[in-house]
Coordinates of C-alpha atoms in Angstrom, one line a residue:
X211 CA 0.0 0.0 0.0
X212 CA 3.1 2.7 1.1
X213 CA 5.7 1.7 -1.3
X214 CA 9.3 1.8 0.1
X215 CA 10.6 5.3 -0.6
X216 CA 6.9 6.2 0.8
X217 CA 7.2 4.2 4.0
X218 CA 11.4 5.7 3.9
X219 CA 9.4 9.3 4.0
X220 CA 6.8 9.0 6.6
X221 CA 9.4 7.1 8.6
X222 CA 11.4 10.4 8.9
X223 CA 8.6 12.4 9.5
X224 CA 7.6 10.3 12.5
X225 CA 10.8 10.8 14.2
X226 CA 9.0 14.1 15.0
X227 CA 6.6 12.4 17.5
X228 CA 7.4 12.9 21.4
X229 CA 4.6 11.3 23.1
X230 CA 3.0 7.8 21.8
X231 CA 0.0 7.2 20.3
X232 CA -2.1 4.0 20.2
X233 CA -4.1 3.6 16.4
X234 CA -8.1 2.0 17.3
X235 CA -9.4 0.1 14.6
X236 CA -12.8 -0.8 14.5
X237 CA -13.0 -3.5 11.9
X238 CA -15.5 -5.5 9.4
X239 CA -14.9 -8.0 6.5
X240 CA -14.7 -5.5 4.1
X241 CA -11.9 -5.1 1.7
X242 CA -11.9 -1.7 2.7
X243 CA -11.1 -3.0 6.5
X244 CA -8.1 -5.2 5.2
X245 CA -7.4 -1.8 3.4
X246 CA -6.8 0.1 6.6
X247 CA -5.6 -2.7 9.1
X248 CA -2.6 -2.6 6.6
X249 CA -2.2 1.1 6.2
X250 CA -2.3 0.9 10.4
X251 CA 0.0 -1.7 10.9
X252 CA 2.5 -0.1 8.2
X253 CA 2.7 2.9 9.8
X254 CA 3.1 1.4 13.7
X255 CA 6.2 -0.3 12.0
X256 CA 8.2 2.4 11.3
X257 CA 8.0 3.9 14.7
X258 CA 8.1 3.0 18.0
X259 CA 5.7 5.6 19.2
X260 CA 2.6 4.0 17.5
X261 CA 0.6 0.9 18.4
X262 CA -2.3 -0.5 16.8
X263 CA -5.5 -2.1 18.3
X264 CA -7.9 -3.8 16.6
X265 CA -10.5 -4.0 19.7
X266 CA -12.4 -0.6 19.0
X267 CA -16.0 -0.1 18.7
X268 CA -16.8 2.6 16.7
X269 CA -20.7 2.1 15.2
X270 CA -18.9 2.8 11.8
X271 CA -16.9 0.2 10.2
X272 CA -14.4 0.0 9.1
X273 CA -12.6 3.4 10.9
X274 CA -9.9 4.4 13.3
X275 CA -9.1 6.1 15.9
X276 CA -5.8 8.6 16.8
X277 CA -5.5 8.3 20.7
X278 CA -3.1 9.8 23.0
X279 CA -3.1 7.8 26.6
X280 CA -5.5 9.2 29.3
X281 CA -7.8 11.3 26.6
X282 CA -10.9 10.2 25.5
X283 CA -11.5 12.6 22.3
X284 CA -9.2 11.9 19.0
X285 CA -9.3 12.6 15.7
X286 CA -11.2 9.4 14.0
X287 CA -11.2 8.5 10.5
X288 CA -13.7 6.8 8.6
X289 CA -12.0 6.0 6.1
X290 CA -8.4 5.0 4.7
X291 CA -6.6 8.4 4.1
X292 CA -4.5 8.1 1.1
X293 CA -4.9 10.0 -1.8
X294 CA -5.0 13.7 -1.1
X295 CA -6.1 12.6 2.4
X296 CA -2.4 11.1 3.3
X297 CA -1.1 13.9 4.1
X298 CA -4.1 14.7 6.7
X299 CA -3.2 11.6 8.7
X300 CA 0.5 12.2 9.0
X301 CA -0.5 15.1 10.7
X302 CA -2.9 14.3 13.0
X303 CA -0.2 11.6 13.9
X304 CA 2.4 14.2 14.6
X305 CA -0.1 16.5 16.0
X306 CA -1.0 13.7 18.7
X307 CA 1.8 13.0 19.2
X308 CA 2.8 16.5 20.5
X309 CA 4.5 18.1 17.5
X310 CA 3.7 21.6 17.3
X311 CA 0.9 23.1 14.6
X312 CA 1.9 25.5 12.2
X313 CA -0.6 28.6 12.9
X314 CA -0.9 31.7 15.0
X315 CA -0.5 31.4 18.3
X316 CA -3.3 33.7 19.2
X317 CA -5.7 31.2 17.1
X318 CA -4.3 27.9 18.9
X319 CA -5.0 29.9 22.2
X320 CA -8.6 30.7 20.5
X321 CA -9.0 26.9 19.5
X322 CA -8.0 25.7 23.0
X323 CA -10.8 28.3 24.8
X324 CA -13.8 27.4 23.0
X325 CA -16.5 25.6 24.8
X326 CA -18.1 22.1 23.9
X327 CA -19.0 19.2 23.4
X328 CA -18.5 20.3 19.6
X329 CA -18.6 17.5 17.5
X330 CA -18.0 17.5 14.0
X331 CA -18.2 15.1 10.8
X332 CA -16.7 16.2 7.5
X333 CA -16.9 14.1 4.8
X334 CA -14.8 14.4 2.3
X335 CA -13.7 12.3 -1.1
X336 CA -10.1 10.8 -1.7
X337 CA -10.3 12.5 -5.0
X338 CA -11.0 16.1 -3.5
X339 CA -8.3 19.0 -3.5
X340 CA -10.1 20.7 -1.5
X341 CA -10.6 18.3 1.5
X342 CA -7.5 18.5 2.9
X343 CA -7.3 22.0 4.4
X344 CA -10.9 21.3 5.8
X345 CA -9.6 18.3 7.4
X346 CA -6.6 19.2 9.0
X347 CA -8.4 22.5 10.3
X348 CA -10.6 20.0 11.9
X349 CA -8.8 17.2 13.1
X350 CA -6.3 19.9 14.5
X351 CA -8.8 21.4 16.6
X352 CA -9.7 17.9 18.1
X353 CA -5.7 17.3 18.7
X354 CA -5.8 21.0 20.8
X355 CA -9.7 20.8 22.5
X356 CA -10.9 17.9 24.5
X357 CA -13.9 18.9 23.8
X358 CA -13.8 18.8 20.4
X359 CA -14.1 15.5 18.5
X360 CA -13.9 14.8 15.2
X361 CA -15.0 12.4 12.6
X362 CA -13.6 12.2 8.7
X363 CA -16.1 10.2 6.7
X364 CA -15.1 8.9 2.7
X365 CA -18.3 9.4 1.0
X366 CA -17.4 6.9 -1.4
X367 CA -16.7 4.5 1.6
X368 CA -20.1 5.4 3.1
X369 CA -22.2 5.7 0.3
X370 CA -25.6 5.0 2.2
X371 CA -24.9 7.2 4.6
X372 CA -24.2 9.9 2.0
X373 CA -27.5 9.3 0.4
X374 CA -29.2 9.3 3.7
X375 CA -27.9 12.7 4.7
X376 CA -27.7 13.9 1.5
X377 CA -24.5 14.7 0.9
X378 CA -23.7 15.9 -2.6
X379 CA -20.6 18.0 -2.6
X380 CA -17.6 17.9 -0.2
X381 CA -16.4 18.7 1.6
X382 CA -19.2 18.6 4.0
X383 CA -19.3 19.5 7.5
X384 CA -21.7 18.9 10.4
X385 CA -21.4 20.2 13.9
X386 CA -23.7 18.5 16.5
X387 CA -25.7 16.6 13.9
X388 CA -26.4 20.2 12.0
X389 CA -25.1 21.3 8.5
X390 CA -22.3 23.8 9.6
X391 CA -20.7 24.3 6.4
X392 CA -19.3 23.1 2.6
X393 CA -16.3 24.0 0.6
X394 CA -13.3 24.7 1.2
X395 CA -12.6 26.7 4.1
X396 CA -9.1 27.5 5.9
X397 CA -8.6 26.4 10.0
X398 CA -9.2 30.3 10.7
X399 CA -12.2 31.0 9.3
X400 CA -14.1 28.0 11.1
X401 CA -12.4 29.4 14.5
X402 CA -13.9 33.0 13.2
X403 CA -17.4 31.2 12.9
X404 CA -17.3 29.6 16.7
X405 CA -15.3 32.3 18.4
X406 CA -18.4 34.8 18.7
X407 CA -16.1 37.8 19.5
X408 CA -14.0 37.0 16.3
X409 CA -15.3 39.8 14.7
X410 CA -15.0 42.6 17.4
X411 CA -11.2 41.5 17.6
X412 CA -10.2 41.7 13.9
X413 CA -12.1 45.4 13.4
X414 CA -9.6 46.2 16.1
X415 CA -6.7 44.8 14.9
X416 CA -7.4 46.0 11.3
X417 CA -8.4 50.0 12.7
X418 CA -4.9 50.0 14.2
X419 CA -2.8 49.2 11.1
X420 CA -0.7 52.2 10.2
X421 CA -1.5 53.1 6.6
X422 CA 0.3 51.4 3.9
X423 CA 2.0 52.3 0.5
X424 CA 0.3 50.3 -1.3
X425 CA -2.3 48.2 -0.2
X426 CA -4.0 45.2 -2.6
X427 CA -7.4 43.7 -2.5
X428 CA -7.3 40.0 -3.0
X429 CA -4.5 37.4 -3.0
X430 CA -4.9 35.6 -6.1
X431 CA -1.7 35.5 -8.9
X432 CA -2.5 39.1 -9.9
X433 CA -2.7 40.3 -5.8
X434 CA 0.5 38.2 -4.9
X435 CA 2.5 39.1 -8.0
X436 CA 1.4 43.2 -7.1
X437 CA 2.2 42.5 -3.5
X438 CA 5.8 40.9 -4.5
X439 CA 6.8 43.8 -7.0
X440 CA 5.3 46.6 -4.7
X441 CA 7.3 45.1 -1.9
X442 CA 10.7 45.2 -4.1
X443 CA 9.8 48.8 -4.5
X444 CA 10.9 49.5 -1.1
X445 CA 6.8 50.1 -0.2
X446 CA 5.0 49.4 3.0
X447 CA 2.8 47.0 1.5
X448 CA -0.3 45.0 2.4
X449 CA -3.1 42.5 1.2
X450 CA -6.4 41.8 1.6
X451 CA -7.9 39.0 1.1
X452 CA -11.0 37.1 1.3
X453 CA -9.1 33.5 0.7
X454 CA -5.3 34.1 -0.2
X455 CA -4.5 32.0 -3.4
X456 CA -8.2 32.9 -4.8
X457 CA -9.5 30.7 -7.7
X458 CA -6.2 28.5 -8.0
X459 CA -7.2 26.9 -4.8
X460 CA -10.2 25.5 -6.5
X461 CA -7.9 24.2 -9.7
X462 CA -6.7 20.9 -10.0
X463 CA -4.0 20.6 -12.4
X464 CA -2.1 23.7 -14.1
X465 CA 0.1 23.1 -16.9
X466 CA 0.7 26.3 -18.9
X467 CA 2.3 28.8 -16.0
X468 CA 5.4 29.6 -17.7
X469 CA 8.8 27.8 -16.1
X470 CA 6.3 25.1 -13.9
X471 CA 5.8 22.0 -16.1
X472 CA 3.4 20.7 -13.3
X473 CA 1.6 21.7 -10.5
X474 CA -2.1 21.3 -8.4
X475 CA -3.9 24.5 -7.5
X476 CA -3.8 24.4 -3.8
X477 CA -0.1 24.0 -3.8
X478 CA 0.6 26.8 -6.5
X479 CA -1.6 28.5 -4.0
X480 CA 1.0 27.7 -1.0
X481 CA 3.9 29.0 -3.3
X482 CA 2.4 32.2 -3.7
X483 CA 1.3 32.8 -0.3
X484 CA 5.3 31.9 0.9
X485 CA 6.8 34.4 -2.1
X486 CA 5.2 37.1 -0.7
X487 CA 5.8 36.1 2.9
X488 CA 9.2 36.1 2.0
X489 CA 9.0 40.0 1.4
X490 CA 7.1 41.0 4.8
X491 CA 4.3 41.7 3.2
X492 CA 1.4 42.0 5.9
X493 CA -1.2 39.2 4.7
X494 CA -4.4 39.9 5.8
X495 CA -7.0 36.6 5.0
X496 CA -10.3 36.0 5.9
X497 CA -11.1 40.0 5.1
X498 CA -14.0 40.9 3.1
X499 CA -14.0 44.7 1.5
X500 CA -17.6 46.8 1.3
X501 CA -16.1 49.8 0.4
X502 CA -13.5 51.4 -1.2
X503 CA -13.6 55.6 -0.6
X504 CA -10.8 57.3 -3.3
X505 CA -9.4 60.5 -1.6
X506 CA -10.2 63.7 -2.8
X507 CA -7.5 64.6 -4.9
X508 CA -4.2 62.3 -6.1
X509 CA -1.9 62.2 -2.9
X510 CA -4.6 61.6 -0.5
X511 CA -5.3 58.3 1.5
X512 CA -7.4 55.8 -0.3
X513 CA -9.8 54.0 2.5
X514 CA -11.2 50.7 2.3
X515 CA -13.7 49.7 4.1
X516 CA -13.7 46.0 5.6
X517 CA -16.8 43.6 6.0
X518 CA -16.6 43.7 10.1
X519 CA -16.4 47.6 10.0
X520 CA -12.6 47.7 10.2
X521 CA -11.0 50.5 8.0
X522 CA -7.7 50.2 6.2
X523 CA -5.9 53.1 4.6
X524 CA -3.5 53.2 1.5
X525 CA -1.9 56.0 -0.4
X526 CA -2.4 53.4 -3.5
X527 CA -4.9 50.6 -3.4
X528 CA -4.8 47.5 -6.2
X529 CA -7.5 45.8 -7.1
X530 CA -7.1 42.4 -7.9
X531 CA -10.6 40.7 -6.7
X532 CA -10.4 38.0 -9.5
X533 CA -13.9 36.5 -10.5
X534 CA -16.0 33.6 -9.1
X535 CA -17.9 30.4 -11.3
X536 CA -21.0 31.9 -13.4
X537 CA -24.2 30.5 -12.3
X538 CA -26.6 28.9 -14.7
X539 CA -29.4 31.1 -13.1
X540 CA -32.7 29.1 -13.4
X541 CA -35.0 27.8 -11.1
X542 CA -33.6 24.6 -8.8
X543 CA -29.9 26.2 -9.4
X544 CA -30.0 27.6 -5.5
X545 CA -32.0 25.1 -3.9
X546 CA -30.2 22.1 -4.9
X547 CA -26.8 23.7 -4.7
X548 CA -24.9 20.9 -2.8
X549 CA -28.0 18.6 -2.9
X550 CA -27.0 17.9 -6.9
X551 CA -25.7 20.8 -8.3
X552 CA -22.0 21.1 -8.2
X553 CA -19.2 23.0 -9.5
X554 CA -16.3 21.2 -8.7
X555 CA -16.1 17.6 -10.7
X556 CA -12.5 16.5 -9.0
X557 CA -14.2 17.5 -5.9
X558 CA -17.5 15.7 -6.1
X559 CA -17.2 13.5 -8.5
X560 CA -16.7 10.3 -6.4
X561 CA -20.2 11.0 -4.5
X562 CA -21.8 10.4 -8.0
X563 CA -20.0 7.1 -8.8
X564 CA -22.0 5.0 -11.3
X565 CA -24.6 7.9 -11.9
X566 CA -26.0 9.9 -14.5
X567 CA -24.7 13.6 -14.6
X568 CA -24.8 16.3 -16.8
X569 CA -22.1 19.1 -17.5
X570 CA -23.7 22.5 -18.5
X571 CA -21.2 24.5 -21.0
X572 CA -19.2 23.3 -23.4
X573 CA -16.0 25.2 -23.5
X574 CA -13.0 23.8 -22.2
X575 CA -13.5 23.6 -18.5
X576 CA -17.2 22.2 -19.5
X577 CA -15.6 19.5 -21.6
X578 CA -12.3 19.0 -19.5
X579 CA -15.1 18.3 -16.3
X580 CA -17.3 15.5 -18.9
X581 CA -14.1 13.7 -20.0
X582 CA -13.2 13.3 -16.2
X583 CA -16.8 12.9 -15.0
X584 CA -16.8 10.0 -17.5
X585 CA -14.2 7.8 -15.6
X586 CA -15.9 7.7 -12.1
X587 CA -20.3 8.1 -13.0
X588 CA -22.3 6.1 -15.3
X589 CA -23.0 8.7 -17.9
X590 CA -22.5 12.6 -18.9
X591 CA -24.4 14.7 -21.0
X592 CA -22.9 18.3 -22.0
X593 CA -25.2 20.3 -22.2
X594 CA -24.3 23.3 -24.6
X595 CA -26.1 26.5 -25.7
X596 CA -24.5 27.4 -28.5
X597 CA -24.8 25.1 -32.0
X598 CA -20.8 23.5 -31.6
X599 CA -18.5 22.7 -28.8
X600 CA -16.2 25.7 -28.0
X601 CA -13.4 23.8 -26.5
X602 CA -10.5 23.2 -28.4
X603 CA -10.3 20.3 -30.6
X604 CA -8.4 18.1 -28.8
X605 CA -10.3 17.8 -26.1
X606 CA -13.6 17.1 -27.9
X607 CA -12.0 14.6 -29.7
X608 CA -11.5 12.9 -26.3
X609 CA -15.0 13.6 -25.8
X610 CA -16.4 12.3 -28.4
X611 CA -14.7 8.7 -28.2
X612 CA -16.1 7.9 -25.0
X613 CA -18.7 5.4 -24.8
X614 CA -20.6 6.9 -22.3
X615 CA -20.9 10.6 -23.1
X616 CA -23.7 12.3 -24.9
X617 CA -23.3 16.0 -26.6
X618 CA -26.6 18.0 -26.5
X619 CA -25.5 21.2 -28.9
X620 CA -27.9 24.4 -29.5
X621 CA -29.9 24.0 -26.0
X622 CA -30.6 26.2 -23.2
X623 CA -31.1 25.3 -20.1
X624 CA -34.7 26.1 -18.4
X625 CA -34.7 24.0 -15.3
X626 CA -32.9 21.9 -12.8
X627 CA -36.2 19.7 -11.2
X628 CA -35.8 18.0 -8.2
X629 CA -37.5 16.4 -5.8
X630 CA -37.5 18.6 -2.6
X631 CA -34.4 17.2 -1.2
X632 CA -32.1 16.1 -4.6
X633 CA -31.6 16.7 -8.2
X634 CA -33.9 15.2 -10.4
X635 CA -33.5 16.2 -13.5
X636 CA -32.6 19.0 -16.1
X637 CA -34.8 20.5 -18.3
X638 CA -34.0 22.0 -21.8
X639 CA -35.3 24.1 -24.7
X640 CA -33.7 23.5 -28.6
X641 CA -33.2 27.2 -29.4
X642 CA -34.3 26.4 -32.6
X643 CA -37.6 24.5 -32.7
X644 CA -38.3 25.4 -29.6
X645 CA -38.6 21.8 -28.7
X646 CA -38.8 21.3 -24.5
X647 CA -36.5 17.9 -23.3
X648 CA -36.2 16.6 -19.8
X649 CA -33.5 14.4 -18.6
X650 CA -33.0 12.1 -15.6
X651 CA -30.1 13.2 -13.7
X652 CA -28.7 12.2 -10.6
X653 CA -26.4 15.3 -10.5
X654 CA -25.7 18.7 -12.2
X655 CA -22.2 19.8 -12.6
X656 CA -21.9 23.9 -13.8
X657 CA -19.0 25.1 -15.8
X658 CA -20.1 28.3 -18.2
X659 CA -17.5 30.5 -17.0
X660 CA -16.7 33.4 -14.4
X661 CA -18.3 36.5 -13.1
X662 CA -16.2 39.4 -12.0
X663 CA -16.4 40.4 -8.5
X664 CA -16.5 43.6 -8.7
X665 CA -20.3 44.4 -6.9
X666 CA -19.1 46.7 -4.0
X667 CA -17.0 49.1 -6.4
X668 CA -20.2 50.1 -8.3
X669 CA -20.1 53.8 -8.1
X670 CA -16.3 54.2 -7.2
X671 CA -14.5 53.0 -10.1
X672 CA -15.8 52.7 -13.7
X673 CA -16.9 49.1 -14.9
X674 CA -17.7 47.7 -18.3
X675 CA -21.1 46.2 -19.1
X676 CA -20.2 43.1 -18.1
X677 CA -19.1 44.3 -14.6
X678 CA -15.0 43.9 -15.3
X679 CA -13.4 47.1 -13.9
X680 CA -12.1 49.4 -16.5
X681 CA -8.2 49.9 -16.6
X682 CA -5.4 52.1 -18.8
X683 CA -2.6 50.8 -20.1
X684 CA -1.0 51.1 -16.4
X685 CA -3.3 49.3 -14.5
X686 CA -5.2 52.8 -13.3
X687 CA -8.6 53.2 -12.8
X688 CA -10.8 56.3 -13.1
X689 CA -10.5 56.7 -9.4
X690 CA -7.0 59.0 -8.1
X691 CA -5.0 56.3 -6.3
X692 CA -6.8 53.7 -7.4
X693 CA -5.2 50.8 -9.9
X694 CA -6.7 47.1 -10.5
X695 CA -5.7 43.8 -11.8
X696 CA -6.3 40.2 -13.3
X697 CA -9.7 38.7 -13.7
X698 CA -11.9 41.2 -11.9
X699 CA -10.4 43.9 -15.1
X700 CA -11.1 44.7 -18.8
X701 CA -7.5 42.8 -19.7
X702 CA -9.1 40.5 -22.3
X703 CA -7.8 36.1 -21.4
X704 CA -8.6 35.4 -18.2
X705 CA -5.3 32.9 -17.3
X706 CA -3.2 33.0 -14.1
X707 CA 0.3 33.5 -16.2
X708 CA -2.0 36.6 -17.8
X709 CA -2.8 38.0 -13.8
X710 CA 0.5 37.9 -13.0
X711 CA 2.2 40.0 -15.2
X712 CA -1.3 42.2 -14.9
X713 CA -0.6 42.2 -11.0
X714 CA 3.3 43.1 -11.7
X715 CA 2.2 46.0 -14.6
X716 CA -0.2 48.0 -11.4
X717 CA 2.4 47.7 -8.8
X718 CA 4.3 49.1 -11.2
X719 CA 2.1 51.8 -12.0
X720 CA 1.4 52.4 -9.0
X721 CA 4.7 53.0 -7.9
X722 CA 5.0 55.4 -10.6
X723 CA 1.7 57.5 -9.6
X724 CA 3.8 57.3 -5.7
X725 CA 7.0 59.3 -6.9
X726 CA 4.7 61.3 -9.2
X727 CA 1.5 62.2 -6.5
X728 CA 4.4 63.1 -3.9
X729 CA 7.2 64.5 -5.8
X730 CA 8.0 68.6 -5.0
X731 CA 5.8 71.3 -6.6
X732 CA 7.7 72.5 -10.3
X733 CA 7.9 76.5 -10.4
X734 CA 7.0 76.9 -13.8
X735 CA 8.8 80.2 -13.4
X736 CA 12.3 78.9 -12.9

């Protein structure tokens, strides 16, 4: 199961371990129990700080527990954690066994103060890239709070428990038996949901920043690359973000950033966040901007105004807000989000194993989502509203020599039915005869393109007709101190290589509108 230069890894990692830990297996006949007993055993033979048991007597089977002696609470998976997941167990194992987290001490002191029982279940799919991070956040918290516990759940282990509770995108999280939560969302902002003075103490920490240089909005490629050449500049410099890394957290593979051959979202995500770390930028996640006030004339302090009432204040502010998945917009989109529509197929693509699906858009991330759709369910359908596939040819091709794949062309979509508690069903209109067709779906997965977001700068800055803040040539806006950048802007491609060097051109321009806005009066005179 670990192959040698595997097991040769995690043994070094679990020299790491100071305390022991014993590893509770409660155990079926299941091939996914022989699975796990030798994933458990493996890893209690490359350390002497593990032990396995097989005596446990968890209602679910097969799963496992992560105990330290003399607690009762412990990370417990319900599953075998390989995949994406692997990485999660190694560190609940080093967690437990007292190696220290990397986070802010202030929100391991926060973790360790809230009050209980809390008990959560996130479920989660091998498959998922965005799993992890939800994980660890959670089993981290269980490692730090006794009276925390949780449970990680494989949907595609537990697959009539995922249809009983509905579960049709992960991850998924319940707290006390209670939807608390899906997506992807960092170990901070859960402590910010429980910690019911979270939002009194960040207004207070933002109000007493000093004002910065240069100050950008958003921590995608365009923000970090701003943030990185800002920084070089010599300029106090800060970023807001609502989720640093943005839309490449939510990518799986990346294959065309210049100089990386290879790379997964989530850790092209990591890189960026650690470039700009590297030039004390002051990183500011989990911050949500209303309201962005220009000055009165160039030279003056831009304000921005943050979701919790906190102000920030910049002589130059970037904008580089990037753009979020388009939504279909018809009735049963919003009510069977997460019950059967979805817009992440790596994600959830596993809870519709041996299904019927269908893939709304046909361009290349429509496509790209069918051909890998068509390896885990029973059967796609692209759905596309225009009269030919937009993607490029080489993927269609793909497409179209799968066995169990259907292309709808020249169809708009009306309606995704349902029956109260799932998806049903997707109903379309042939834009030509006006012919209506219904088909029976188990799960609709959403991939027509990006919206900018740009909603809270209407009235500050100018925007085009499709929302996308207008820029010059420098990155400027219409606004005095105010530039922009990447996907949430009139710059025509929407790629991360193209935010990047959009992100570099503001800071740049920005820099130049610094030396310019404060340089000495000119006595025309002299």
């Amino acid at each position: 199961m670990l192959d040698d230069a595997l097991q040769s890894q995690l043994r070094t990692y679990l020299t790491k371990m100071v305390r022991p830990v014993e590893l509770i297996a409660s155990l079926d006949e299941s091939q996914g129990a022989q699975e796990m007993r030798t994933l458990l055993e493996t890893i209690a033979s490359l350390t002497d700080k593990v032990s396995v048991r097989l005596d446990g007597r968890n209602e679910r089977r097969p799963s496992f527990q992560i105990r330290r002696e003399g607690e009762q609470t412990s990370p417990h998976f319900a599953a075998v954690p390989l995949g994406h997941e692997f990485t999660s167990l190694v560190l609940a194992l080093l967690w437990s066994g007292g190696h220290p987290p990397k986070a802010e001490a202030a929100t391991l002191e926060t973790i360790r103060g809230l009050q209980g029982p809390l008990r959560f279940e996130v479920f989660m799919s091998l498959s998922c890239h965005n799993c992890p991070d939800v994980v660890q956040a959670l089993t981290l918290m269980s490692v730090l709070n006794p009276a925390i516990e949780t449970v990680v759940i494989d949907g595609a282990l537990y697959q009539d428990e995922v249809t009983a509770r509905q579960v049709m995108a992960v991850p998924m999280v319940f707290l006390n038996g209670e939807l608390f939560g899906s997506g992807r969302m960092s170990l901070e902002e859960i402590v910010a949901r429980l910690d019911t003075q979270s939002a009194d103490k960040e207004r207070a920490k933002i109000d007493a920043k000093a004002p910065f240089d240069v100050l950008i909005i958003g921590g995608g490629p365009a923000g970090a690359a701003a943030a990185v050449y800002a920084a070089r500049k010599g300029l106090r410099t800060g970023i807001a973000s609502e989720r640093f890394g943005g839309q490449t957290n939510d990518t799986l593979g990346i294959e065309n950033y210049i100089s990386v051959l290879e790379t997964q979202g989530p850790r092209f995500a990591t890189d960026l966040e650690a470039h700009v770390r590297h030039y004390g930028v002051d990183i500011m996640d989990l911050q949500r901007a209303e309201k962005v006030v220009p000055p009165a004339a160039p030279g003056g302090l831009v304000e921005v105004r943050m979701g919790h009432g906190g102000t920030l204040r910049a002589r130059a502010v970037i904008l580089a807000t990037g753009a979020r998945w388009r939504n279909v917009g018809v009735p049963g989109e919003a009510e069977y989000r997460n019950r059967g529509v979805a817009y992440c197929p790596h994600c959830d693509g596993p809870l519709f194993k041996g299904k019927r699906v269908a893939v709304i858009g046909g361009g290349n991330s429509g496509v790209e989502a069918a051909i890998d759709l068509a390896g885990v369910v029973g059967h796609v359908t692209v759905v596309e509203f225009a009269d030919q596939l937009k993607a490029d040819a080489v993927l269609v091709a793909k497409l179209k020599s799968l066995a169990n794949t259907t292309i709808i062309l020249n169809a708009q979509t009306t309606a995704i039915e349902g029956d109260g508690k799932t998806v049903t069903g997707l109903t379309s209109k042939d834009r030509s005869s006006g012919e209506a067709k219904t088909l029976t779906l188990d799960g609709v997965f959403v991939q027509i393109g990006l919206v900018p977001n740009t909603e809270f700068l209407k009235g500050t800055v100018a925007l085009s007709r499709f929302g996308e803040i207008v820029v010059d040539h420098h990155g400027a806006t219409d606004a005095p101190g105010v530039f922009a950048a990447g996907d949430a802007t009139t710059v025509p491609y929407k790629q991360i290589v193209i935010a990047a060097g959009d992100g570099a051109k503001a800071a740049l321009g920005a820099f130049d509108y610094l030396i310019r806005s404060s340089a000495p009066a000119v006595d025309a005179a002299a």
